[in-house]
Amino acid sequence: MLLELYLGGQGLASICDDVIRPTFEEIGHRWECGDVAVYQERGACEITHRALGELRLAWSTSDRPAPLAIGGTPSGDEYRLPTAMCELVLLEVGWNAISLGTNLPFETWHAALEARRPKLLWLSVSHLGSRESFLAEYPPLFEHAQRLGIPVALGGQALDEPLRRQIRFTTYCETMRQLEAFAASWKASHEGSASTNSPDRGDEHRLAL
């Protein structure tokens, strides 16, 4: 179904926001009410992840150089769908986007920044095992990204407003359309510039559409 929607002309951000997100919100509501069993929810996740994988495989690669974006979820977050959706949305707007996976400890994010030197880092945070650990370990990663001139895009339901007030980031996206808009704007403003990997946005801002 997702591939059919895409081939029919619907953008990936629209598919994520208007099809996948409300579907899983409804599944979550029905699970809370006892109308959906855990195996059914997990099965829906697997089916959707496979469908996103089909979209990823169907993506036509281009010989044109594209800026590298890497992302995934931090330690304690096993949710695969959000970061897979981020990867696809970024691909559609011209990034070489690579999701590194889920439940990655912060030390390996530091290693990835040094080894890959991306132009964009995204973190999807749907679940936090410990808010205190996140508040201790995330800020050094943001500072590391800043030193390398890498913008950091955050998203996910675990990053509530009280927590966001305690951290810094380049942008916080509540929807895939917001991520799409930020990434497209950033790429356009830095494409072909020597300062592509040198953002001047030291303080946090929130993208609001």
PDB file of C-alpha atoms in Angstrom:
ATOM      1  CA  MET A   1       0.000   0.000   0.000  1.00  0.00           C
ATOM      2  CA  LEU A   2       2.751   2.475   0.925  1.00  0.00           C
ATOM      3  CA  LEU A   3       4.619   1.833  -2.303  1.00  0.00           C
ATOM      4  CA  GLU A   4       1.404   2.298  -4.263  1.00  0.00           C
ATOM      5  CA  LEU A   5       0.797   5.640  -2.545  1.00  0.00           C
ATOM      6  CA  TYR A   6       4.310   6.781  -3.350  1.00  0.00           C
ATOM      7  CA  LEU A   7       4.132   5.660  -6.969  1.00  0.00           C
ATOM      8  CA  GLY A   8       0.783   7.436  -7.145  1.00  0.00           C
ATOM      9  CA  GLY A   9       2.488  10.723  -6.364  1.00  0.00           C
ATOM     10  CA  GLN A  10       2.101  11.093  -2.600  1.00  0.00           C
ATOM     11  CA  GLY A  11       5.241  12.406  -0.925  1.00  0.00           C
ATOM     12  CA  LEU A  12       7.015  10.389   1.722  1.00  0.00           C
ATOM     13  CA  ALA A  13       6.540  12.977   4.469  1.00  0.00           C
ATOM     14  CA  SER A  14       2.828  13.004   3.690  1.00  0.00           C
ATOM     15  CA  ILE A  15       2.659   9.206   3.800  1.00  0.00           C
ATOM     16  CA  CYS A  16       4.423   9.175   7.165  1.00  0.00           C
ATOM     17  CA  ASP A  17       2.325  11.945   8.722  1.00  0.00           C
ATOM     18  CA  ASP A  18      -1.062  11.190   7.186  1.00  0.00           C
ATOM     19  CA  VAL A  19      -1.040   7.401   6.894  1.00  0.00           C
ATOM     20  CA  ILE A  20       1.502   5.719   9.171  1.00  0.00           C
ATOM     21  CA  ARG A  21       1.310   8.031  12.175  1.00  0.00           C
ATOM     22  CA  PRO A  22      -2.499   8.064  12.610  1.00  0.00           C
ATOM     23  CA  THR A  23      -2.643   4.319  12.017  1.00  0.00           C
ATOM     24  CA  PHE A  24      -0.281   3.623  14.890  1.00  0.00           C
ATOM     25  CA  GLU A  25      -1.931   6.211  17.110  1.00  0.00           C
ATOM     26  CA  GLU A  26      -5.176   4.290  16.628  1.00  0.00           C
ATOM     27  CA  ILE A  27      -3.436   0.967  17.291  1.00  0.00           C
ATOM     28  CA  GLY A  28      -1.935   2.428  20.466  1.00  0.00           C
ATOM     29  CA  HIS A  29      -5.317   3.671  21.621  1.00  0.00           C
ATOM     30  CA  ARG A  30      -6.928   0.301  20.979  1.00  0.00           C
ATOM     31  CA  TRP A  31      -4.067  -1.454  22.796  1.00  0.00           C
ATOM     32  CA  GLU A  32      -4.642   0.755  25.853  1.00  0.00           C
ATOM     33  CA  CYS A  33      -8.324  -0.181  25.738  1.00  0.00           C
ATOM     34  CA  GLY A  34      -7.470  -3.869  25.515  1.00  0.00           C
ATOM     35  CA  ASP A  35      -8.807  -4.278  21.992  1.00  0.00           C
ATOM     36  CA  VAL A  36      -5.413  -5.079  20.449  1.00  0.00           C
ATOM     37  CA  ALA A  37      -2.955  -7.677  21.727  1.00  0.00           C
ATOM     38  CA  VAL A  38       0.781  -7.058  21.908  1.00  0.00           C
ATOM     39  CA  TYR A  39       1.457  -9.546  19.111  1.00  0.00           C
ATOM     40  CA  GLN A  40      -0.911  -7.629  16.836  1.00  0.00           C
ATOM     41  CA  GLU A  41       0.812  -4.308  17.531  1.00  0.00           C
ATOM     42  CA  ARG A  42       4.241  -5.845  16.971  1.00  0.00           C
ATOM     43  CA  GLY A  43       3.013  -7.531  13.820  1.00  0.00           C
ATOM     44  CA  ALA A  44       1.769  -4.214  12.458  1.00  0.00           C
ATOM     45  CA  CYS A  45       5.192  -2.720  13.178  1.00  0.00           C
ATOM     46  CA  GLU A  46       6.923  -5.526  11.283  1.00  0.00           C
ATOM     47  CA  ILE A  47       4.616  -5.213   8.280  1.00  0.00           C
ATOM     48  CA  THR A  48       5.129  -1.454   8.140  1.00  0.00           C
ATOM     49  CA  HIS A  49       8.884  -1.780   8.526  1.00  0.00           C
ATOM     50  CA  ARG A  50       8.989  -4.208   5.613  1.00  0.00           C
ATOM     51  CA  ALA A  51       6.913  -1.793   3.536  1.00  0.00           C
ATOM     52  CA  LEU A  52       9.337   1.020   4.337  1.00  0.00           C
ATOM     53  CA  GLY A  53      12.149  -1.314   3.349  1.00  0.00           C
ATOM     54  CA  GLU A  54      10.494  -1.840  -0.025  1.00  0.00           C
ATOM     55  CA  LEU A  55      10.356   1.917  -0.494  1.00  0.00           C
ATOM     56  CA  ARG A  56      14.032   2.148   0.430  1.00  0.00           C
ATOM     57  CA  LEU A  57      14.984  -0.529  -2.078  1.00  0.00           C
ATOM     58  CA  ALA A  58      12.833   1.056  -4.757  1.00  0.00           C
ATOM     59  CA  TRP A  59      14.574   4.378  -4.321  1.00  0.00           C
ATOM     60  CA  SER A  60      16.445   5.243  -7.488  1.00  0.00           C
ATOM     61  CA  THR A  61      20.016   6.234  -6.737  1.00  0.00           C
ATOM     62  CA  SER A  62      21.641   9.156  -8.490  1.00  0.00           C
ATOM     63  CA  ASP A  63      25.234   9.783  -9.503  1.00  0.00           C
ATOM     64  CA  ARG A  64      24.894  13.335  -8.246  1.00  0.00           C
ATOM     65  CA  PRO A  65      26.767  13.842  -4.960  1.00  0.00           C
ATOM     66  CA  ALA A  66      24.486  14.250  -1.968  1.00  0.00           C
ATOM     67  CA  PRO A  67      25.313  15.457   1.541  1.00  0.00           C
ATOM     68  CA  LEU A  68      25.503  12.712   4.136  1.00  0.00           C
ATOM     69  CA  ALA A  69      22.962  12.518   6.949  1.00  0.00           C
ATOM     70  CA  ILE A  70      23.146   9.880   9.665  1.00  0.00           C
ATOM     71  CA  GLY A  71      20.734   9.100  12.449  1.00  0.00           C
ATOM     72  CA  GLY A  72      18.923   6.586  14.572  1.00  0.00           C
ATOM     73  CA  THR A  73      17.792   6.179  18.150  1.00  0.00           C
ATOM     74  CA  PRO A  74      19.798   6.515  21.370  1.00  0.00           C
ATOM     75  CA  SER A  75      20.346   3.911  24.046  1.00  0.00           C
ATOM     76  CA  GLY A  76      17.101   2.523  25.435  1.00  0.00           C
ATOM     77  CA  ASP A  77      14.993   3.254  22.350  1.00  0.00           C
ATOM     78  CA  GLU A  78      14.179   0.197  20.237  1.00  0.00           C
ATOM     79  CA  TYR A  79      11.592   1.852  17.970  1.00  0.00           C
ATOM     80  CA  ARG A  80      12.612   1.267  14.354  1.00  0.00           C
ATOM     81  CA  LEU A  81       9.820   2.921  12.408  1.00  0.00           C
ATOM     82  CA  PRO A  82      10.519   6.596  13.204  1.00  0.00           C
ATOM     83  CA  THR A  83      14.175   6.499  12.193  1.00  0.00           C
ATOM     84  CA  ALA A  84      13.334   4.495   9.061  1.00  0.00           C
ATOM     85  CA  MET A  85      10.822   7.188   8.129  1.00  0.00           C
ATOM     86  CA  CYS A  86      13.406   9.920   8.748  1.00  0.00           C
ATOM     87  CA  GLU A  87      15.807   8.157   6.406  1.00  0.00           C
ATOM     88  CA  LEU A  88      13.265   7.987   3.589  1.00  0.00           C
ATOM     89  CA  VAL A  89      12.108  11.584   3.987  1.00  0.00           C
ATOM     90  CA  LEU A  90      15.689  12.834   3.850  1.00  0.00           C
ATOM     91  CA  LEU A  91      16.418  10.718   0.788  1.00  0.00           C
ATOM     92  CA  GLU A  92      13.481  12.300  -0.992  1.00  0.00           C
ATOM     93  CA  VAL A  93      14.838  15.821  -0.460  1.00  0.00           C
ATOM     94  CA  GLY A  94      18.276  14.978  -1.790  1.00  0.00           C
ATOM     95  CA  TRP A  95      20.307  13.719   1.151  1.00  0.00           C
ATOM     96  CA  ASN A  96      22.404  10.574   1.304  1.00  0.00           C
ATOM     97  CA  ALA A  97      20.570   9.460   4.431  1.00  0.00           C
ATOM     98  CA  ILE A  98      21.667   6.429   6.432  1.00  0.00           C
ATOM     99  CA  SER A  99      19.907   5.191   9.540  1.00  0.00           C
ATOM    100  CA  LEU A 100      22.491   3.564  11.791  1.00  0.00           C
ATOM    101  CA  GLY A 101      19.862   1.686  13.757  1.00  0.00           C
ATOM    102  CA  THR A 102      18.292   1.700  17.192  1.00  0.00           C
ATOM    103  CA  ASN A 103      19.387   1.558  20.834  1.00  0.00           C
ATOM    104  CA  LEU A 104      22.814   3.021  20.098  1.00  0.00           C
ATOM    105  CA  PRO A 105      24.867   4.172  23.112  1.00  0.00           C
ATOM    106  CA  PHE A 106      26.083   7.747  23.046  1.00  0.00           C
ATOM    107  CA  GLU A 107      29.743   6.768  22.840  1.00  0.00           C
ATOM    108  CA  THR A 108      29.135   5.180  19.454  1.00  0.00           C
ATOM    109  CA  TRP A 109      27.371   8.337  18.229  1.00  0.00           C
ATOM    110  CA  HIS A 110      30.545  10.270  19.010  1.00  0.00           C
ATOM    111  CA  ALA A 111      32.550   7.695  17.052  1.00  0.00           C
ATOM    112  CA  ALA A 112      30.142   7.933  14.113  1.00  0.00           C
ATOM    113  CA  LEU A 113      30.481  11.725  13.969  1.00  0.00           C
ATOM    114  CA  GLU A 114      34.258  11.489  13.851  1.00  0.00           C
ATOM    115  CA  ALA A 115      34.380   8.660  11.332  1.00  0.00           C
ATOM    116  CA  ARG A 116      31.590   9.712   8.974  1.00  0.00           C
ATOM    117  CA  ARG A 117      31.624  13.537   9.310  1.00  0.00           C
ATOM    118  CA  PRO A 118      27.983  13.912   8.180  1.00  0.00           C
ATOM    119  CA  LYS A 119      26.338  17.179   7.228  1.00  0.00           C
ATOM    120  CA  LEU A 120      23.299  16.362   9.393  1.00  0.00           C
ATOM    121  CA  LEU A 121      22.606  14.231  12.455  1.00  0.00           C
ATOM    122  CA  TRP A 122      19.100  13.179  13.436  1.00  0.00           C
ATOM    123  CA  LEU A 123      18.031  11.475  16.655  1.00  0.00           C
ATOM    124  CA  SER A 124      14.585   9.947  17.016  1.00  0.00           C
ATOM    125  CA  VAL A 125      13.644   9.564  20.683  1.00  0.00           C
ATOM    126  CA  SER A 126      10.387   7.690  21.190  1.00  0.00           C
ATOM    127  CA  HIS A 127      11.401   6.183  24.533  1.00  0.00           C
ATOM    128  CA  LEU A 128      13.866   7.072  27.273  1.00  0.00           C
ATOM    129  CA  GLY A 129      15.058   4.454  29.701  1.00  0.00           C
ATOM    130  CA  SER A 130      16.335   7.231  31.952  1.00  0.00           C
ATOM    131  CA  ARG A 131      15.757  10.961  31.556  1.00  0.00           C
ATOM    132  CA  GLU A 132      18.693  11.614  33.861  1.00  0.00           C
ATOM    133  CA  SER A 133      21.053   9.566  31.692  1.00  0.00           C
ATOM    134  CA  PHE A 134      19.850  11.323  28.551  1.00  0.00           C
ATOM    135  CA  LEU A 135      20.322  14.747  30.136  1.00  0.00           C
ATOM    136  CA  ALA A 136      23.858  13.747  31.114  1.00  0.00           C
ATOM    137  CA  GLU A 137      24.919  12.081  27.861  1.00  0.00           C
ATOM    138  CA  TYR A 138      23.165  14.038  25.113  1.00  0.00           C
ATOM    139  CA  PRO A 139      24.653  17.540  25.714  1.00  0.00           C
ATOM    140  CA  PRO A 140      28.261  16.407  25.045  1.00  0.00           C
ATOM    141  CA  LEU A 141      27.079  14.899  21.749  1.00  0.00           C
ATOM    142  CA  PHE A 142      25.444  18.168  20.717  1.00  0.00           C
ATOM    143  CA  GLU A 143      28.623  20.057  21.632  1.00  0.00           C
ATOM    144  CA  HIS A 144      30.670  17.554  19.620  1.00  0.00           C
ATOM    145  CA  ALA A 145      28.393  18.066  16.620  1.00  0.00           C
ATOM    146  CA  GLN A 146      28.696  21.833  17.001  1.00  0.00           C
ATOM    147  CA  ARG A 147      32.484  21.671  16.983  1.00  0.00           C
ATOM    148  CA  LEU A 148      32.284  19.757  13.704  1.00  0.00           C
ATOM    149  CA  GLY A 149      29.651  22.127  12.287  1.00  0.00           C
ATOM    150  CA  ILE A 150      26.924  19.479  12.138  1.00  0.00           C
ATOM    151  CA  PRO A 151      23.276  20.467  12.731  1.00  0.00           C
ATOM    152  CA  VAL A 152      21.306  18.206  15.052  1.00  0.00           C
ATOM    153  CA  ALA A 153      17.639  17.448  14.347  1.00  0.00           C
ATOM    154  CA  LEU A 154      15.657  15.919  17.198  1.00  0.00           C
ATOM    155  CA  GLY A 155      12.215  14.375  17.240  1.00  0.00           C
ATOM    156  CA  GLY A 156      10.125  11.881  19.138  1.00  0.00           C
ATOM    157  CA  GLN A 157       7.395  11.756  21.749  1.00  0.00           C
ATOM    158  CA  ALA A 158       9.831  11.122  24.620  1.00  0.00           C
ATOM    159  CA  LEU A 159      11.266  14.630  24.225  1.00  0.00           C
ATOM    160  CA  ASP A 160       8.528  16.533  25.989  1.00  0.00           C
ATOM    161  CA  GLU A 161       8.663  20.290  26.417  1.00  0.00           C
ATOM    162  CA  PRO A 162      10.100  20.286  29.965  1.00  0.00           C
ATOM    163  CA  LEU A 163      12.967  18.090  28.788  1.00  0.00           C
ATOM    164  CA  ARG A 164      13.556  20.143  25.641  1.00  0.00           C
ATOM    165  CA  ARG A 165      13.945  23.263  27.749  1.00  0.00           C
ATOM    166  CA  GLN A 166      16.964  21.634  29.381  1.00  0.00           C
ATOM    167  CA  ILE A 167      18.868  20.769  26.206  1.00  0.00           C
ATOM    168  CA  ARG A 168      20.115  22.380  23.026  1.00  0.00           C
ATOM    169  CA  PHE A 169      19.531  21.299  19.439  1.00  0.00           C
ATOM    170  CA  THR A 170      19.417  22.811  15.991  1.00  0.00           C
ATOM    171  CA  THR A 171      15.784  21.928  15.353  1.00  0.00           C
ATOM    172  CA  TYR A 172      13.033  19.896  16.962  1.00  0.00           C
ATOM    173  CA  CYS A 173      10.560  18.367  14.516  1.00  0.00           C
ATOM    174  CA  GLU A 174       7.131  17.150  15.562  1.00  0.00           C
ATOM    175  CA  THR A 175       6.294  15.851  12.084  1.00  0.00           C
ATOM    176  CA  MET A 176       8.083  14.443   9.082  1.00  0.00           C
ATOM    177  CA  ARG A 177       6.960  17.481   7.097  1.00  0.00           C
ATOM    178  CA  GLN A 178       8.920  19.662   9.505  1.00  0.00           C
ATOM    179  CA  LEU A 179      12.009  17.486   9.088  1.00  0.00           C
ATOM    180  CA  GLU A 180      11.547  17.619   5.318  1.00  0.00           C
ATOM    181  CA  ALA A 181      11.286  21.423   5.345  1.00  0.00           C
ATOM    182  CA  PHE A 182      14.308  21.888   7.596  1.00  0.00           C
ATOM    183  CA  ALA A 183      16.500  19.465   5.665  1.00  0.00           C
ATOM    184  CA  ALA A 184      15.537  20.904   2.280  1.00  0.00           C
ATOM    185  CA  SER A 185      16.138  24.459   3.490  1.00  0.00           C
ATOM    186  CA  TRP A 186      19.475  23.600   5.075  1.00  0.00           C
ATOM    187  CA  LYS A 187      20.668  21.740   1.999  1.00  0.00           C
ATOM    188  CA  ALA A 188      19.639  24.565  -0.343  1.00  0.00           C
ATOM    189  CA  SER A 189      21.335  27.238   1.752  1.00  0.00           C
ATOM    190  CA  HIS A 190      24.593  25.317   2.091  1.00  0.00           C
ATOM    191  CA  GLU A 191      24.824  23.509  -1.254  1.00  0.00           C
ATOM    192  CA  GLY A 192      27.953  24.412  -3.132  1.00  0.00           C
ATOM    193  CA  SER A 193      29.228  26.525  -0.267  1.00  0.00           C
ATOM    194  CA  ALA A 194      32.516  26.039   1.458  1.00  0.00           C
ATOM    195  CA  SER A 195      30.641  26.435   4.705  1.00  0.00           C
ATOM    196  CA  THR A 196      28.298  23.529   4.055  1.00  0.00           C
ATOM    197  CA  ASN A 197      29.403  21.847   7.259  1.00  0.00           C
ATOM    198  CA  SER A 198      29.747  25.039   9.314  1.00  0.00           C
ATOM    199  CA  PRO A 199      26.383  26.116  10.673  1.00  0.00           C
ATOM    200  CA  ASP A 200      26.152  29.336  12.618  1.00  0.00           C
ATOM    201  CA  ARG A 201      23.133  28.262  14.634  1.00  0.00           C
ATOM    202  CA  GLY A 202      24.697  27.767  18.022  1.00  0.00           C
ATOM    203  CA  ASP A 203      21.467  28.161  19.938  1.00  0.00           C
ATOM    204  CA  GLU A 204      18.433  25.973  19.744  1.00  0.00           C
ATOM    205  CA  HIS A 205      15.435  26.884  17.650  1.00  0.00           C
ATOM    206  CA  ARG A 206      12.221  25.080  16.961  1.00  0.00           C
ATOM    207  CA  LEU A 207      10.954  24.676  13.450  1.00  0.00           C
ATOM    208  CA  ALA A 208       7.270  25.502  13.376  1.00  0.00           C
ATOM    209  CA  LEU A 209       5.186  25.225  10.238  1.00  0.00           C
TER     210      LEU A 209
END
